[in-house]
Amino acid sequence: MDPSVASPRINQYERGKHVPTYNTLALLGKVLGVPVAYFYCEDDDLAAMLCAYAAATDRDKRKMHRSLGS
């Protein structure tokens, strides 16, 4: 994204005037260090859990799965 249009475009997303594409969200997520699903979370607790899961090691992810019974 060209820096000269980044701020106005993000502002339009924040105001709900435009909706970013999945690819745009993927790029933003990569820059911000969050998974794409983060942008679709409807509450802060779920977003925090998603980020923690995404940052976890494979071993910790397996532990999480076991604790959830899956």
PDB file of N, CA and C in Angstrom:
ATOM      1  N   MET A   1       0.852  -1.172   0.000  1.00  0.00           N
ATOM      2  CA  MET A   1       0.000   0.000   0.000  1.00  0.00           C
ATOM      3  C   MET A   1       0.896   1.231   0.000  1.00  0.00           C
ATOM      4  N   ASP A   2       0.625   2.109  -0.907  1.00  0.00           N
ATOM      5  CA  ASP A   2       1.404   3.341  -1.009  1.00  0.00           C
ATOM      6  C   ASP A   2       1.210   4.173   0.263  1.00  0.00           C
ATOM      7  N   PRO A   3       2.308   4.614   0.892  1.00  0.00           N
ATOM      8  CA  PRO A   3       2.197   5.390   2.131  1.00  0.00           C
ATOM      9  C   PRO A   3       1.342   6.656   2.008  1.00  0.00           C
ATOM     10  N   SER A   4       1.268   7.233   0.834  1.00  0.00           N
ATOM     11  CA  SER A   4       0.491   8.470   0.672  1.00  0.00           C
ATOM     12  C   SER A   4      -1.016   8.232   0.753  1.00  0.00           C
ATOM     13  N   VAL A   5      -1.458   6.982   0.550  1.00  0.00           N
ATOM     14  CA  VAL A   5      -2.890   6.675   0.635  1.00  0.00           C
ATOM     15  C   VAL A   5      -3.240   5.800   1.836  1.00  0.00           C
ATOM     16  N   ALA A   6      -2.228   5.335   2.548  1.00  0.00           N
ATOM     17  CA  ALA A   6      -2.466   4.408   3.653  1.00  0.00           C
ATOM     18  C   ALA A   6      -3.344   5.015   4.738  1.00  0.00           C
ATOM     19  N   SER A   7      -3.015   6.198   5.200  1.00  0.00           N
ATOM     20  CA  SER A   7      -3.783   6.807   6.289  1.00  0.00           C
ATOM     21  C   SER A   7      -5.231   7.075   5.900  1.00  0.00           C
ATOM     22  N   PRO A   8      -5.493   7.701   4.741  1.00  0.00           N
ATOM     23  CA  PRO A   8      -6.894   7.914   4.368  1.00  0.00           C
ATOM     24  C   PRO A   8      -7.661   6.603   4.179  1.00  0.00           C
ATOM     25  N   ARG A   9      -6.995   5.579   3.643  1.00  0.00           N
ATOM     26  CA  ARG A   9      -7.677   4.308   3.412  1.00  0.00           C
ATOM     27  C   ARG A   9      -8.029   3.641   4.740  1.00  0.00           C
ATOM     28  N   ILE A  10      -7.092   3.615   5.667  1.00  0.00           N
ATOM     29  CA  ILE A  10      -7.357   3.024   6.983  1.00  0.00           C
ATOM     30  C   ILE A  10      -8.488   3.788   7.663  1.00  0.00           C
ATOM     31  N   ASN A  11      -8.490   5.097   7.536  1.00  0.00           N
ATOM     32  CA  ASN A  11      -9.556   5.913   8.116  1.00  0.00           C
ATOM     33  C   ASN A  11     -10.913   5.521   7.544  1.00  0.00           C
ATOM     34  N   GLN A  12     -10.978   5.269   6.253  1.00  0.00           N
ATOM     35  CA  GLN A  12     -12.240   4.846   5.629  1.00  0.00           C
ATOM     36  C   GLN A  12     -12.680   3.479   6.150  1.00  0.00           C
ATOM     37  N   TYR A  13     -11.728   2.584   6.407  1.00  0.00           N
ATOM     38  CA  TYR A  13     -12.059   1.287   6.985  1.00  0.00           C
ATOM     39  C   TYR A  13     -12.615   1.478   8.398  1.00  0.00           C
ATOM     40  N   GLU A  14     -11.960   2.322   9.176  1.00  0.00           N
ATOM     41  CA  GLU A  14     -12.382   2.547  10.559  1.00  0.00           C
ATOM     42  C   GLU A  14     -13.782   3.162  10.636  1.00  0.00           C
ATOM     43  N   ARG A  15     -14.104   4.018   9.701  1.00  0.00           N
ATOM     44  CA  ARG A  15     -15.420   4.670   9.691  1.00  0.00           C
ATOM     45  C   ARG A  15     -16.495   3.804   9.038  1.00  0.00           C
ATOM     46  N   GLY A  16     -16.101   2.687   8.453  1.00  0.00           N
ATOM     47  CA  GLY A  16     -17.056   1.792   7.820  1.00  0.00           C
ATOM     48  C   GLY A  16     -17.475   2.224   6.429  1.00  0.00           C
ATOM     49  N   LYS A  17     -16.763   3.193   5.858  1.00  0.00           N
ATOM     50  CA  LYS A  17     -17.097   3.654   4.510  1.00  0.00           C
ATOM     51  C   LYS A  17     -16.714   2.593   3.467  1.00  0.00           C
ATOM     52  N   HIS A  18     -15.608   1.922   3.711  1.00  0.00           N
ATOM     53  CA  HIS A  18     -15.138   0.845   2.828  1.00  0.00           C
ATOM     54  C   HIS A  18     -14.754  -0.342   3.690  1.00  0.00           C
ATOM     55  N   VAL A  19     -14.785  -1.522   3.084  1.00  0.00           N
ATOM     56  CA  VAL A  19     -14.403  -2.750   3.770  1.00  0.00           C
ATOM     57  C   VAL A  19     -13.154  -3.294   3.093  1.00  0.00           C
ATOM     58  N   PRO A  20     -12.111  -3.592   3.886  1.00  0.00           N
ATOM     59  CA  PRO A  20     -10.886  -4.126   3.270  1.00  0.00           C
ATOM     60  C   PRO A  20     -11.113  -5.530   2.739  1.00  0.00           C
ATOM     61  N   THR A  21     -10.412  -5.866   1.685  1.00  0.00           N
ATOM     62  CA  THR A  21     -10.472  -7.217   1.136  1.00  0.00           C
ATOM     63  C   THR A  21      -9.721  -8.176   2.064  1.00  0.00           C
ATOM     64  N   TYR A  22      -9.959  -9.453   1.877  1.00  0.00           N
ATOM     65  CA  TYR A  22      -9.238 -10.460   2.656  1.00  0.00           C
ATOM     66  C   TYR A  22      -7.733 -10.291   2.468  1.00  0.00           C
ATOM     67  N   ASN A  23      -7.305 -10.067   1.226  1.00  0.00           N
ATOM     68  CA  ASN A  23      -5.871  -9.912   0.954  1.00  0.00           C
ATOM     69  C   ASN A  23      -5.287  -8.709   1.690  1.00  0.00           C
ATOM     70  N   THR A  24      -6.051  -7.618   1.757  1.00  0.00           N
ATOM     71  CA  THR A  24      -5.592  -6.437   2.490  1.00  0.00           C
ATOM     72  C   THR A  24      -5.468  -6.764   3.971  1.00  0.00           C
ATOM     73  N   LEU A  25      -6.458  -7.490   4.515  1.00  0.00           N
ATOM     74  CA  LEU A  25      -6.397  -7.877   5.924  1.00  0.00           C
ATOM     75  C   LEU A  25      -5.216  -8.811   6.182  1.00  0.00           C
ATOM     76  N   ALA A  26      -4.931  -9.683   5.243  1.00  0.00           N
ATOM     77  CA  ALA A  26      -3.789 -10.586   5.396  1.00  0.00           C
ATOM     78  C   ALA A  26      -2.487  -9.793   5.464  1.00  0.00           C
ATOM     79  N   LEU A  27      -2.368  -8.792   4.624  1.00  0.00           N
ATOM     80  CA  LEU A  27      -1.167  -7.953   4.646  1.00  0.00           C
ATOM     81  C   LEU A  27      -1.080  -7.143   5.936  1.00  0.00           C
ATOM     82  N   LEU A  28      -2.203  -6.572   6.364  1.00  0.00           N
ATOM     83  CA  LEU A  28      -2.215  -5.816   7.622  1.00  0.00           C
ATOM     84  C   LEU A  28      -1.880  -6.734   8.796  1.00  0.00           C
ATOM     85  N   GLY A  29      -2.447  -7.931   8.787  1.00  0.00           N
ATOM     86  CA  GLY A  29      -2.162  -8.882   9.845  1.00  0.00           C
ATOM     87  C   GLY A  29      -0.691  -9.250   9.909  1.00  0.00           C
ATOM     88  N   LYS A  30      -0.097  -9.415   8.752  1.00  0.00           N
ATOM     89  CA  LYS A  30       1.331  -9.748   8.713  1.00  0.00           C
ATOM     90  C   LYS A  30       2.159  -8.625   9.320  1.00  0.00           C
ATOM     91  N   VAL A  31       1.842  -7.395   8.960  1.00  0.00           N
ATOM     92  CA  VAL A  31       2.571  -6.234   9.489  1.00  0.00           C
ATOM     93  C   VAL A  31       2.349  -6.091  10.995  1.00  0.00           C
ATOM     94  N   LEU A  32       1.106  -6.316  11.435  1.00  0.00           N
ATOM     95  CA  LEU A  32       0.768  -6.141  12.848  1.00  0.00           C
ATOM     96  C   LEU A  32       1.067  -7.371  13.698  1.00  0.00           C
ATOM     97  N   GLY A  33       1.378  -8.486  13.050  1.00  0.00           N
ATOM     98  CA  GLY A  33       1.685  -9.707  13.788  1.00  0.00           C
ATOM     99  C   GLY A  33       0.468 -10.389  14.382  1.00  0.00           C
ATOM    100  N   VAL A  34      -0.663 -10.295  13.681  1.00  0.00           N
ATOM    101  CA  VAL A  34      -1.892 -10.954  14.141  1.00  0.00           C
ATOM    102  C   VAL A  34      -2.459 -11.794  13.000  1.00  0.00           C
ATOM    103  N   PRO A  35      -3.179 -12.874  13.329  1.00  0.00           N
ATOM    104  CA  PRO A  35      -3.802 -13.676  12.269  1.00  0.00           C
ATOM    105  C   PRO A  35      -4.985 -12.923  11.657  1.00  0.00           C
ATOM    106  N   VAL A  36      -5.324 -13.251  10.435  1.00  0.00           N
ATOM    107  CA  VAL A  36      -6.438 -12.587   9.742  1.00  0.00           C
ATOM    108  C   VAL A  36      -7.729 -12.686  10.543  1.00  0.00           C
ATOM    109  N   ALA A  37      -7.948 -13.820  11.174  1.00  0.00           N
ATOM    110  CA  ALA A  37      -9.179 -14.016  11.947  1.00  0.00           C
ATOM    111  C   ALA A  37      -9.337 -12.966  13.043  1.00  0.00           C
ATOM    112  N   TYR A  38      -8.240 -12.399  13.493  1.00  0.00           N
ATOM    113  CA  TYR A  38      -8.275 -11.340  14.524  1.00  0.00           C
ATOM    114  C   TYR A  38      -9.217 -10.210  14.119  1.00  0.00           C
ATOM    115  N   PHE A  39      -9.212  -9.853  12.860  1.00  0.00           N
ATOM    116  CA  PHE A  39     -10.014  -8.734  12.375  1.00  0.00           C
ATOM    117  C   PHE A  39     -11.510  -9.035  12.378  1.00  0.00           C
ATOM    118  N   TYR A  40     -11.849 -10.307  12.502  1.00  0.00           N
ATOM    119  CA  TYR A  40     -13.250 -10.702  12.493  1.00  0.00           C
ATOM    120  C   TYR A  40     -13.797 -10.979  13.895  1.00  0.00           C
ATOM    121  N   CYS A  41     -12.950 -10.903  14.915  1.00  0.00           N
ATOM    122  CA  CYS A  41     -13.392 -11.163  16.288  1.00  0.00           C
ATOM    123  C   CYS A  41     -14.326 -10.053  16.746  1.00  0.00           C
ATOM    124  N   GLU A  42     -15.395 -10.478  17.413  1.00  0.00           N
ATOM    125  CA  GLU A  42     -16.381  -9.512  17.878  1.00  0.00           C
ATOM    126  C   GLU A  42     -16.184  -9.105  19.325  1.00  0.00           C
ATOM    127  N   ASP A  43     -15.254  -9.734  20.029  1.00  0.00           N
ATOM    128  CA  ASP A  43     -14.962  -9.255  21.382  1.00  0.00           C
ATOM    129  C   ASP A  43     -13.469  -9.345  21.676  1.00  0.00           C
ATOM    130  N   ASP A  44     -13.025  -8.516  22.597  1.00  0.00           N
ATOM    131  CA  ASP A  44     -11.601  -8.392  22.890  1.00  0.00           C
ATOM    132  C   ASP A  44     -11.004  -9.665  23.488  1.00  0.00           C
ATOM    133  N   ASP A  45     -11.789 -10.385  24.313  1.00  0.00           N
ATOM    134  CA  ASP A  45     -11.276 -11.617  24.912  1.00  0.00           C
ATOM    135  C   ASP A  45     -10.979 -12.664  23.844  1.00  0.00           C
ATOM    136  N   LEU A  46     -11.890 -12.813  22.898  1.00  0.00           N
ATOM    137  CA  LEU A  46     -11.676 -13.774  21.820  1.00  0.00           C
ATOM    138  C   LEU A  46     -10.468 -13.369  20.974  1.00  0.00           C
ATOM    139  N   ALA A  47     -10.331 -12.083  20.692  1.00  0.00           N
ATOM    140  CA  ALA A  47      -9.190 -11.603  19.911  1.00  0.00           C
ATOM    141  C   ALA A  47      -7.881 -11.895  20.640  1.00  0.00           C
ATOM    142  N   ALA A  48      -7.866 -11.679  21.952  1.00  0.00           N
ATOM    143  CA  ALA A  48      -6.658 -11.938  22.740  1.00  0.00           C
ATOM    144  C   ALA A  48      -6.326 -13.428  22.747  1.00  0.00           C
ATOM    145  N   MET A  49      -7.357 -14.282  22.882  1.00  0.00           N
ATOM    146  CA  MET A  49      -7.129 -15.722  22.872  1.00  0.00           C
ATOM    147  C   MET A  49      -6.606 -16.190  21.512  1.00  0.00           C
ATOM    148  N   LEU A  50      -7.161 -15.633  20.464  1.00  0.00           N
ATOM    149  CA  LEU A  50      -6.722 -15.986  19.119  1.00  0.00           C
ATOM    150  C   LEU A  50      -5.254 -15.616  18.913  1.00  0.00           C
ATOM    151  N   CYS A  51      -4.874 -14.435  19.355  1.00  0.00           N
ATOM    152  CA  CYS A  51      -3.478 -13.999  19.213  1.00  0.00           C
ATOM    153  C   CYS A  51      -2.553 -14.881  20.043  1.00  0.00           C
ATOM    154  N   ALA A  52      -2.983 -15.243  21.252  1.00  0.00           N
ATOM    155  CA  ALA A  52      -2.172 -16.117  22.100  1.00  0.00           C
ATOM    156  C   ALA A  52      -1.989 -17.475  21.443  1.00  0.00           C
ATOM    157  N   TYR A  53      -3.065 -18.009  20.865  1.00  0.00           N
ATOM    158  CA  TYR A  53      -2.979 -19.298  20.182  1.00  0.00           C
ATOM    159  C   TYR A  53      -2.030 -19.207  18.984  1.00  0.00           C
ATOM    160  N   ALA A  54      -2.177 -18.155  18.209  1.00  0.00           N
ATOM    161  CA  ALA A  54      -1.332 -18.001  17.016  1.00  0.00           C
ATOM    162  C   ALA A  54       0.146 -17.892  17.383  1.00  0.00           C
ATOM    163  N   ALA A  55       0.440 -17.316  18.538  1.00  0.00           N
ATOM    164  CA  ALA A  55       1.831 -17.128  18.964  1.00  0.00           C
ATOM    165  C   ALA A  55       2.389 -18.330  19.712  1.00  0.00           C
ATOM    166  N   ALA A  56       1.535 -19.277  20.080  1.00  0.00           N
ATOM    167  CA  ALA A  56       1.956 -20.431  20.879  1.00  0.00           C
ATOM    168  C   ALA A  56       2.805 -21.396  20.065  1.00  0.00           C
ATOM    169  N   THR A  57       3.621 -22.137  20.779  1.00  0.00           N
ATOM    170  CA  THR A  57       4.407 -23.194  20.134  1.00  0.00           C
ATOM    171  C   THR A  57       3.476 -24.350  19.783  1.00  0.00           C
ATOM    172  N   ASP A  58       3.927 -25.237  18.930  1.00  0.00           N
ATOM    173  CA  ASP A  58       3.122 -26.414  18.577  1.00  0.00           C
ATOM    174  C   ASP A  58       2.801 -27.242  19.821  1.00  0.00           C
ATOM    175  N   ARG A  59       3.766 -27.357  20.699  1.00  0.00           N
ATOM    176  CA  ARG A  59       3.563 -28.129  21.936  1.00  0.00           C
ATOM    177  C   ARG A  59       2.450 -27.498  22.772  1.00  0.00           C
ATOM    178  N   ASP A  60       2.495 -26.175  22.928  1.00  0.00           N
ATOM    179  CA  ASP A  60       1.458 -25.492  23.710  1.00  0.00           C
ATOM    180  C   ASP A  60       0.092 -25.572  23.025  1.00  0.00           C
ATOM    181  N   LYS A  61       0.084 -25.549  21.706  1.00  0.00           N
ATOM    182  CA  LYS A  61      -1.183 -25.690  20.981  1.00  0.00           C
ATOM    183  C   LYS A  61      -1.793 -27.067  21.240  1.00  0.00           C
ATOM    184  N   ARG A  62      -0.956 -28.103  21.258  1.00  0.00           N
ATOM    185  CA  ARG A  62      -1.458 -29.451  21.544  1.00  0.00           C
ATOM    186  C   ARG A  62      -2.035 -29.511  22.958  1.00  0.00           C
ATOM    187  N   LYS A  63      -1.375 -28.855  23.902  1.00  0.00           N
ATOM    188  CA  LYS A  63      -1.890 -28.810  25.280  1.00  0.00           C
ATOM    189  C   LYS A  63      -3.250 -28.114  25.317  1.00  0.00           C
ATOM    190  N   MET A  64      -3.372 -27.028  24.575  1.00  0.00           N
ATOM    191  CA  MET A  64      -4.643 -26.310  24.529  1.00  0.00           C
ATOM    192  C   MET A  64      -5.744 -27.199  23.971  1.00  0.00           C
ATOM    193  N   HIS A  65      -5.424 -27.925  22.914  1.00  0.00           N
ATOM    194  CA  HIS A  65      -6.405 -28.827  22.305  1.00  0.00           C
ATOM    195  C   HIS A  65      -6.847 -29.894  23.308  1.00  0.00           C
ATOM    196  N   ARG A  66      -5.878 -30.468  24.020  1.00  0.00           N
ATOM    197  CA  ARG A  66      -6.209 -31.499  25.005  1.00  0.00           C
ATOM    198  C   ARG A  66      -7.088 -30.917  26.106  1.00  0.00           C
ATOM    199  N   SER A  67      -6.788 -29.712  26.561  1.00  0.00           N
ATOM    200  CA  SER A  67      -7.576 -29.123  27.653  1.00  0.00           C
ATOM    201  C   SER A  67      -8.992 -28.795  27.213  1.00  0.00           C
ATOM    202  N   LEU A  68      -9.172 -28.595  25.899  1.00  0.00           N
ATOM    203  CA  LEU A  68     -10.512 -28.325  25.372  1.00  0.00           C
ATOM    204  C   LEU A  68     -11.232 -29.602  24.981  1.00  0.00           C
ATOM    205  N   GLY A  69     -10.542 -30.729  25.097  1.00  0.00           N
ATOM    206  CA  GLY A  69     -11.157 -32.008  24.753  1.00  0.00           C
ATOM    207  C   GLY A  69     -11.232 -32.266  23.272  1.00  0.00           C
ATOM    208  N   SER A  70     -10.346 -31.629  22.509  1.00  0.00           N
ATOM    209  CA  SER A  70     -10.380 -31.858  21.056  1.00  0.00           C
ATOM    210  C   SER A  70      -9.078 -32.447  20.555  1.00  0.00           C
TER     211      SER A  70
END
